[in-house]
């Protein structure tokens, strides 16, 4: 059962031109033959189809809006020209119901990316509009990993009532606290948590956290996978070890999983982001009775070549502070909104709870750039979380270098597009501002984004 499901995702053929149609529909989220959930879907499935193309290609996607409200599509992690980035107002006008928009996406970077709407994101993504976008390395490079097969996991959670229907959005508690946490966890749109593996096989596992708010910390004991890429960008292969794999909303990882277990044994994929006593089973791997695929274990996977991201020149960088404030249990006294200083009470009355550098945008049209970045120079942005909540912070249009505190305690620099900040943590991101335009910088907890935690930086 679950094998068939994953097989559907594993066999997606390379595409260069595709049509995505966003429309209401039903999906069997909880059990395959249980009550279906009323959702919003791309091409009838949640997640939507896996879009796949080769590095260097241009992917053309025709998006048709059959929803009852306007939408756009953002290609999370792809470094595309700003008019293809899917942000209302700064990239394009919203796609009205009944209308279409064609995106042309140059694929500079190979890796694991994803797509989702960028209007009313909490609700549109929360109702099921999201999917993988995979950019393949040239086959001879992928072959160096020696993976026997590839598995793709879209991790998501859903807030469902007892009839398996989606609970209402725009909840003030989830906005001011940790975001909309679901009560049903799904992998590739199904609450099935069993799959088969074969002794001795090597699996390439692509993971994406498509949940509105939940952060995962994944462990695969007794297996110890290699991490080979984060947010699409290769890292020197390293065993995950006990630190586990942190995935904030919007983040991705590529792993190599060597099934070094005997036939009949079991491994469990566990999420314990809220501590070991609240651990959730994400997936159980049952090793089939078939004879091991190989007798001697494979050597460690080779590193993938890095993507063409220009290396920041830290000795000649401009530094900019960005401070996040607000939310429950914070002492923020007020903030600027629409050019006026408001008290916290007035801010909350307007349905906002968070501010960036003391500013709260009332909508996309009313965002003044937080920063103006000189083009082709290295910029260091100091992200400071002065709140009591974790925030996965995402920058559009660029990938940045970061000493990610969630990845081997910040020992190595990695390239990402989303970084997870713990409460009271400060993290520096560095990048060359080589993509002109006005770019979103926001929290990927979509309820935080909707209630003030978003802004733009301009590259000129
Ligand atoms: Cu994945 Cu601005 O978003
Ligand atoms: Cu947040």
Coordinates of C-alpha atoms and ligand atoms in Angstrom, one line a residue:
X1 CA 0.0 0.0 0.0
X2 CA 2.5 2.6 1.1
X3 CA 5.1 1.3 -1.3
X4 CA 2.7 2.0 -4.2
X5 CA 2.1 5.5 -2.9
X6 CA 5.8 6.2 -2.7
X7 CA 6.3 4.6 -6.0
X8 CA 4.0 7.1 -7.6
X9 CA 6.3 9.8 -6.3
X10 CA 9.5 8.0 -7.1
X11 CA 8.7 7.5 -10.8
X12 CA 7.8 11.1 -11.8
X13 CA 9.3 11.6 -15.2
X14 CA 11.4 14.7 -16.1
X15 CA 9.1 17.5 -17.3
X16 CA 10.0 20.8 -19.0
X17 CA 6.5 22.2 -19.5
X18 CA 3.6 21.5 -17.2
X19 CA 0.2 22.8 -16.3
X20 CA -0.8 23.2 -12.7
X21 CA -4.4 23.7 -11.9
X22 CA -5.4 24.9 -8.4
X23 CA -8.9 23.8 -7.5
X24 CA -11.0 22.5 -4.6
X25 CA -11.1 18.7 -4.3
X26 CA -11.2 15.8 -2.0
X27 CA -8.2 13.9 -0.6
X28 CA -8.0 10.7 1.5
X29 CA -5.6 12.1 4.2
X30 CA -6.2 10.0 7.2
X31 CA -6.8 6.5 5.9
X32 CA -6.9 5.5 2.2
X33 CA -10.5 4.3 2.4
X34 CA -11.7 6.6 5.3
X35 CA -13.7 9.8 5.0
X36 CA -12.0 12.1 2.5
X37 CA -11.1 15.7 3.4
X38 CA -12.3 18.7 1.5
X39 CA -9.0 20.4 0.3
X40 CA -7.5 22.7 -2.3
X41 CA -5.3 20.8 -4.6
X42 CA -2.8 21.2 -7.5
X43 CA -3.9 18.8 -10.3
X44 CA -6.2 16.9 -7.9
X45 CA -3.6 15.7 -5.3
X46 CA -2.0 16.9 -2.1
X47 CA 0.9 17.4 -2.4
X48 CA 0.6 18.4 -6.0
X49 CA 2.6 16.7 -8.8
X50 CA 6.4 16.4 -8.4
X51 CA 7.8 18.9 -11.0
X52 CA 11.1 17.7 -12.3
X53 CA 13.6 19.1 -14.7
X54 CA 17.3 19.1 -15.3
X55 CA 19.8 21.7 -14.1
X56 CA 20.2 24.3 -16.8
X57 CA 16.7 23.8 -18.3
X58 CA 14.0 26.4 -18.2
X59 CA 10.9 25.0 -16.7
X60 CA 7.6 26.5 -18.0
X61 CA 4.6 26.2 -15.7
X62 CA 1.2 27.3 -16.6
X63 CA -0.8 28.0 -13.5
X64 CA -4.6 28.0 -13.7
X65 CA -6.6 29.4 -10.8
X66 CA -9.9 27.5 -10.2
X67 CA -10.0 28.5 -6.5
X68 CA -12.7 30.9 -5.1
X69 CA -9.9 33.5 -4.4
X70 CA -6.8 35.0 -6.1
X71 CA -3.5 33.1 -5.9
X72 CA 0.1 33.1 -7.1
X73 CA 2.8 30.4 -7.0
X74 CA 6.2 30.9 -5.4
X75 CA 9.1 28.5 -6.2
X76 CA 10.7 28.2 -2.8
X77 CA 14.5 28.2 -3.1
X78 CA 14.8 28.8 -6.8
X79 CA 16.9 31.8 -7.7
X80 CA 14.7 33.2 -10.4
X81 CA 14.1 36.7 -11.8
X82 CA 11.8 38.7 -9.5
X83 CA 8.9 38.7 -11.9
X84 CA 8.8 34.9 -11.8
X85 CA 8.9 34.7 -8.0
X86 CA 5.2 34.7 -7.3
X87 CA 5.0 37.4 -4.7
X88 CA 1.9 39.6 -5.2
X89 CA 2.6 43.3 -5.9
X90 CA 6.4 42.9 -6.2
X91 CA 6.5 40.1 -8.8
X92 CA 3.1 40.1 -10.4
X93 CA -0.6 40.9 -10.0
X94 CA -2.6 38.1 -8.3
X95 CA -4.0 35.4 -10.6
X96 CA -7.7 36.0 -10.3
X97 CA -10.2 33.1 -10.2
X98 CA -10.7 31.8 -13.7
X99 CA -7.4 33.3 -14.9
X100 CA -4.0 31.8 -15.7
X101 CA -0.3 32.8 -15.5
X102 CA 2.7 31.3 -17.1
X103 CA 5.9 31.1 -15.1
X104 CA 9.3 30.6 -16.8
X105 CA 11.9 29.3 -14.4
X106 CA 15.6 29.2 -15.2
X107 CA 17.0 26.3 -13.2
X108 CA 20.5 27.4 -12.2
X109 CA 20.8 25.2 -9.1
X110 CA 20.3 21.4 -8.9
X111 CA 18.5 20.2 -5.7
X112 CA 15.3 19.7 -3.8
X113 CA 12.9 22.7 -3.9
X114 CA 9.2 23.2 -3.6
X115 CA 6.3 25.3 -4.8
X116 CA 3.3 26.9 -3.0
X117 CA 1.0 29.9 -3.2
X118 CA 2.1 33.3 -1.8
X119 CA -1.3 34.9 -1.1
X120 CA -3.2 34.0 2.0
X121 CA -0.5 31.4 2.4
X122 CA -1.6 30.1 5.8
X123 CA -4.9 29.0 4.3
X124 CA -3.9 28.1 0.7
X125 CA -0.9 26.1 1.8
X126 CA -2.8 24.8 4.8
X127 CA -5.6 23.5 2.6
X128 CA -3.1 21.4 0.5
X129 CA -1.6 23.6 -2.2
X130 CA 2.1 22.6 -2.3
X131 CA 4.4 20.3 -4.0
X132 CA 8.0 19.3 -4.8
X133 CA 10.1 20.9 -7.5
X134 CA 13.2 18.8 -8.1
X135 CA 16.1 19.9 -10.3
X136 CA 18.2 16.9 -11.3
X137 CA 22.0 17.0 -11.4
X138 CA 23.5 15.6 -14.7
X139 CA 22.9 11.8 -14.5
X140 CA 26.7 11.0 -14.3
X141 CA 26.9 13.2 -11.2
X142 CA 23.8 11.7 -9.5
X143 CA 25.2 8.2 -10.4
X144 CA 28.2 8.9 -8.1
X145 CA 25.9 8.6 -5.1
X146 CA 25.3 5.0 -6.1
X147 CA 21.7 5.1 -4.7
X148 CA 19.5 2.1 -5.7
X149 CA 16.4 4.2 -5.6
X150 CA 15.0 7.6 -4.6
X151 CA 12.2 8.3 -2.1
X152 CA 10.6 11.7 -1.7
X153 CA 8.8 12.7 1.5
X154 CA 6.6 15.7 1.7
X155 CA 6.1 16.1 5.5
X156 CA 2.9 17.9 6.5
X157 CA 0.4 18.2 9.2
X158 CA -3.3 19.0 9.1
X159 CA -5.7 20.4 11.6
X160 CA -8.8 18.3 11.2
X161 CA -12.0 17.9 13.1
X162 CA -13.6 14.6 14.0
X163 CA -15.1 14.3 10.5
X164 CA -11.6 14.6 9.0
X165 CA -12.5 18.2 7.8
X166 CA -10.1 21.1 7.9
X167 CA -10.6 23.4 10.9
X168 CA -11.0 27.2 10.3
X169 CA -8.0 29.4 9.7
X170 CA -7.1 32.9 11.1
X171 CA -6.9 31.7 14.6
X172 CA -5.4 34.4 16.9
X173 CA -3.9 31.9 19.3
X174 CA -1.9 30.2 16.6
X175 CA -0.8 33.5 15.1
X176 CA 0.5 34.8 18.5
X177 CA 2.0 31.5 19.6
X178 CA 3.7 28.7 17.6
X179 CA 1.6 28.8 14.5
X180 CA -1.0 26.4 13.2
X181 CA 0.0 22.9 14.4
X182 CA -1.9 20.0 12.9
X183 CA -3.2 16.9 14.6
X184 CA -2.7 14.6 11.7
X185 CA 0.7 14.0 10.3
X186 CA 1.1 13.0 6.6
X187 CA 3.9 11.9 4.4
X188 CA 3.1 12.5 0.7
X189 CA -0.5 13.3 1.7
X190 CA -1.1 10.0 3.5
X191 CA -1.2 9.1 7.1
X192 CA 0.3 5.7 6.4
X193 CA 3.5 5.2 8.4
X194 CA 4.8 1.9 7.1
X195 CA 7.1 1.2 4.2
X196 CA 9.4 -1.5 3.0
X197 CA 13.1 -1.5 2.5
X198 CA 15.6 -4.1 1.4
X199 CA 18.6 -5.2 3.3
X200 CA 21.8 -3.6 1.9
X201 CA 20.1 -1.1 -0.3
X202 CA 21.1 2.6 -0.6
X203 CA 18.2 5.1 -0.7
X204 CA 18.4 8.8 -1.6
X205 CA 15.7 10.4 0.6
X206 CA 14.5 13.9 -0.3
X207 CA 12.6 15.6 2.5
X208 CA 10.7 18.8 2.6
X209 CA 8.8 20.3 5.5
X210 CA 5.6 21.6 3.9
X211 CA 3.7 22.1 7.2
X212 CA 2.4 25.6 8.0
X213 CA 4.3 25.8 11.3
X214 CA 5.7 22.6 12.7
X215 CA 9.4 22.0 13.0
X216 CA 10.6 18.5 12.8
X217 CA 13.7 16.9 14.4
X218 CA 14.1 13.6 12.6
X219 CA 16.0 10.5 13.8
X220 CA 16.1 7.2 12.0
X221 CA 17.5 4.8 14.5
X222 CA 19.1 2.4 14.2
X223 CA 20.0 3.7 10.8
X224 CA 22.3 6.7 10.6
X225 CA 21.9 8.5 7.3
X226 CA 24.3 10.7 5.5
X227 CA 23.3 14.3 5.0
X228 CA 24.3 15.3 1.4
X229 CA 22.3 18.5 0.8
X230 CA 20.3 21.2 2.8
X231 CA 17.7 23.4 1.1
X232 CA 19.0 21.9 -2.2
X233 CA 22.6 22.9 -1.8
X234 CA 25.2 20.1 -1.4
X235 CA 27.1 19.8 1.9
X236 CA 30.1 17.5 2.5
X237 CA 28.5 14.1 3.3
X238 CA 28.3 13.6 7.1
X239 CA 26.5 11.1 9.3
X240 CA 23.5 12.7 11.0
X241 CA 24.4 11.2 14.3
X242 CA 22.6 12.1 17.5
X243 CA 21.9 15.7 16.7
X244 CA 19.0 14.6 14.4
X245 CA 17.8 16.5 11.4
X246 CA 16.1 19.8 12.1
X247 CA 13.6 20.8 9.5
X248 CA 11.8 24.1 10.0
X249 CA 8.8 24.9 7.8
X250 CA 10.0 25.4 4.3
X251 CA 13.4 23.6 4.8
X252 CA 14.6 20.6 2.8
X253 CA 17.3 18.0 3.1
X254 CA 18.7 15.2 0.9
X255 CA 19.9 12.1 2.8
X256 CA 21.6 8.9 1.8
X257 CA 20.1 6.0 3.8
X258 CA 22.1 2.8 3.8
X259 CA 19.8 0.0 5.0
X260 CA 22.5 -1.8 6.9
X261 CA 20.0 -4.1 8.7
X262 CA 19.2 -7.8 8.2
X263 CA 16.0 -9.1 6.5
X264 CA 13.1 -8.8 9.0
X265 CA 14.6 -6.0 11.1
X266 CA 13.0 -2.6 11.5
X267 CA 14.0 1.1 11.6
X268 CA 11.9 3.9 12.7
X269 CA 11.7 7.5 11.5
X270 CA 10.9 9.6 14.6
X271 CA 10.2 13.3 15.1
X272 CA 11.0 14.5 18.6
X273 CA 11.1 18.2 18.1
X274 CA 9.0 18.7 21.2
X275 CA 11.2 16.3 23.3
X276 CA 11.4 12.5 23.5
X277 CA 8.3 12.2 25.6
X278 CA 6.2 13.7 22.7
X279 CA 8.0 11.8 19.9
X280 CA 5.8 11.0 16.9
X281 CA 6.4 8.2 14.5
X282 CA 6.8 9.5 11.0
X283 CA 7.6 6.3 9.2
X284 CA 8.5 2.7 10.0
X285 CA 10.8 0.8 7.6
X286 CA 10.3 -2.9 7.6
X287 CA 13.2 -4.7 6.0
X288 CA 11.8 -7.3 3.7
X289 CA 12.8 -11.0 3.9
X290 CA 14.5 -10.7 0.5
X291 CA 18.2 -11.6 0.4
X292 CA 20.5 -8.6 1.0
X293 CA 21.1 -6.5 -2.1
X294 CA 24.9 -6.5 -1.5
X295 CA 27.3 -8.3 0.8
X296 CA 29.8 -5.5 1.5
X297 CA 28.5 -2.0 2.5
X298 CA 29.1 0.8 0.0
X299 CA 31.7 3.4 0.6
X300 CA 30.5 6.8 2.0
X301 CA 28.6 8.8 -0.7
X302 CA 30.7 11.3 -2.7
X303 CA 30.0 15.0 -2.3
X304 CA 27.8 16.5 -5.0
X305 CA 29.4 19.5 -6.8
X306 CA 28.2 22.8 -5.4
X307 CA 25.7 25.0 -7.2
X308 CA 26.8 28.2 -8.9
X309 CA 26.2 30.5 -5.9
X310 CA 28.7 33.3 -5.8
X311 CA 30.9 33.0 -2.6
X312 CA 30.4 36.0 -0.3
X313 CA 33.5 38.1 0.5
X314 CA 33.2 38.4 4.2
X315 CA 36.3 40.7 4.4
X316 CA 34.4 43.3 2.4
X317 CA 30.8 43.0 3.6
X318 CA 28.1 45.4 4.7
X319 CA 26.3 44.4 7.9
X320 CA 22.6 45.0 8.6
X321 CA 20.7 44.2 11.7
X322 CA 17.2 42.7 11.5
X323 CA 15.3 42.2 14.8
X324 CA 12.2 40.1 15.3
X325 CA 9.9 41.0 18.1
X326 CA 6.5 40.2 19.4
X327 CA 4.2 37.2 20.0
X328 CA 3.0 35.8 23.2
X329 CA 5.2 36.2 26.3
X330 CA 7.1 39.2 24.8
X331 CA 7.4 42.7 26.1
X332 CA 7.1 44.5 22.8
X333 CA 5.4 47.8 23.6
X334 CA 4.2 48.8 20.2
X335 CA 5.3 49.1 16.5
X336 CA 4.9 51.2 13.4
X337 CA 2.1 50.3 11.1
X338 CA 1.0 52.3 8.0
X339 CA 3.3 55.1 9.2
X340 CA 1.8 55.4 12.6
X341 CA 3.1 54.3 16.0
X342 CA 0.6 51.9 17.6
X343 CA 0.5 50.4 21.0
X344 CA 0.6 46.6 21.4
X345 CA -3.2 46.7 22.2
X346 CA -3.9 48.5 18.9
X347 CA -1.5 46.2 17.0
X348 CA -3.4 43.1 18.4
X349 CA -6.7 44.7 17.5
X350 CA -5.5 44.9 13.9
X351 CA -4.8 41.1 14.1
X352 CA -1.0 41.6 14.2
X353 CA 1.4 40.2 16.7
X354 CA 4.9 40.5 15.3
X355 CA 7.2 43.2 14.1
X356 CA 10.5 43.3 12.1
X357 CA 12.8 46.3 13.0
X358 CA 9.8 47.8 14.8
X359 CA 7.6 47.7 11.6
X360 CA 4.5 45.8 10.8
X361 CA 3.2 45.7 7.2
X362 CA -0.5 45.8 6.8
X363 CA -0.2 44.0 3.5
X364 CA 2.0 43.5 0.4
X365 CA 1.1 46.9 -1.0
X366 CA 2.2 48.7 2.2
X367 CA 5.7 47.3 2.6
X368 CA 8.6 49.7 2.7
X369 CA 12.0 48.0 2.2
X370 CA 13.6 47.0 5.5
X371 CA 17.0 47.3 3.8
X372 CA 18.4 48.6 0.5
X373 CA 21.2 46.4 -0.6
X374 CA 23.8 47.4 -3.0
X375 CA 23.9 45.0 -6.0
X376 CA 26.8 42.6 -6.4
X377 CA 28.2 43.3 -2.9
X378 CA 28.4 40.9 0.0
X379 CA 25.9 41.6 2.7
X380 CA 25.7 40.1 6.2
X381 CA 22.3 40.2 7.7
X382 CA 22.2 39.7 11.5
X383 CA 18.9 38.0 12.3
X384 CA 18.0 38.4 15.9
X385 CA 15.1 36.6 17.4
X386 CA 14.0 38.6 20.4
X387 CA 10.8 36.5 20.9
X388 CA 10.0 33.4 22.9
X389 CA 9.2 31.3 19.7
X390 CA 11.3 29.6 17.0
X391 CA 11.1 31.1 13.5
X392 CA 12.3 29.6 10.2
X393 CA 13.4 32.8 8.4
X394 CA 13.3 32.6 4.6
X395 CA 14.9 35.0 2.1
X396 CA 13.7 35.0 -1.5
X397 CA 15.8 35.4 -4.7
X398 CA 19.1 34.4 -3.0
X399 CA 20.8 31.5 -1.2
X400 CA 22.9 32.5 1.8
X401 CA 25.9 31.2 3.7
X402 CA 25.2 30.4 7.3
X403 CA 26.7 28.8 10.3
X404 CA 23.4 27.0 11.0
X405 CA 23.1 26.4 14.7
X406 CA 20.7 23.5 14.1
X407 CA 23.3 21.7 11.9
X408 CA 26.2 20.1 13.8
X409 CA 26.0 23.0 16.3
X410 CA 27.2 25.5 13.7
X411 CA 30.5 23.9 13.1
X412 CA 30.4 24.2 9.3
X413 CA 29.1 26.8 7.0
X414 CA 26.2 25.7 4.7
X415 CA 24.2 27.3 2.0
X416 CA 20.5 27.6 2.6
X417 CA 17.4 29.7 1.9
X418 CA 15.7 29.2 5.2
X419 CA 17.3 29.2 8.6
X420 CA 15.6 28.1 11.9
X421 CA 16.1 30.5 14.8
X422 CA 15.5 29.4 18.3
X423 CA 14.1 31.8 20.9
X424 CA 16.6 34.5 21.8
X425 CA 19.1 33.3 19.2
X426 CA 21.1 35.5 16.8
X427 CA 22.3 34.1 13.4
X428 CA 24.2 35.8 10.6
X429 CA 23.5 35.1 7.0
X430 CA 25.9 36.2 4.2
X431 CA 25.3 36.5 0.5
X432 CA 26.2 38.4 -2.6
X433 CA 23.1 40.4 -3.6
X434 CA 23.3 39.5 -7.3
X435 CA 19.6 39.2 -8.1
X436 CA 18.1 42.7 -8.6
X437 CA 14.6 43.3 -7.3
X438 CA 12.5 43.6 -4.1
X439 CA 12.6 40.3 -2.2
X440 CA 10.6 38.9 0.7
X441 CA 12.3 38.2 4.0
X442 CA 9.8 36.4 6.2
X443 CA 9.0 33.8 8.8
X444 CA 7.8 30.6 7.2
X445 CA 5.5 29.9 10.1
X446 CA 2.7 31.1 7.9
X447 CA 0.5 32.4 10.7
X448 CA 3.5 34.5 11.9
X449 CA 4.0 35.8 8.4
X450 CA 0.3 36.8 8.2
X451 CA 0.4 38.6 11.5
X452 CA 3.4 40.8 10.9
X453 CA 6.6 38.7 10.5
X454 CA 7.3 39.7 6.9
X455 CA 9.2 42.4 5.1
X456 CA 11.1 43.1 1.9
X457 CA 14.7 43.9 1.1
X458 CA 15.6 45.7 -2.1
X459 CA 18.6 44.9 -4.2
X460 CA 19.5 47.8 -6.5
Ligands
LIG1 CU1 8.2 29.2 0.9 CU2 8.0 33.4 0.8 O1 8.0 31.3 0.9
LIG2 CU1 7.8 32.9 13.1

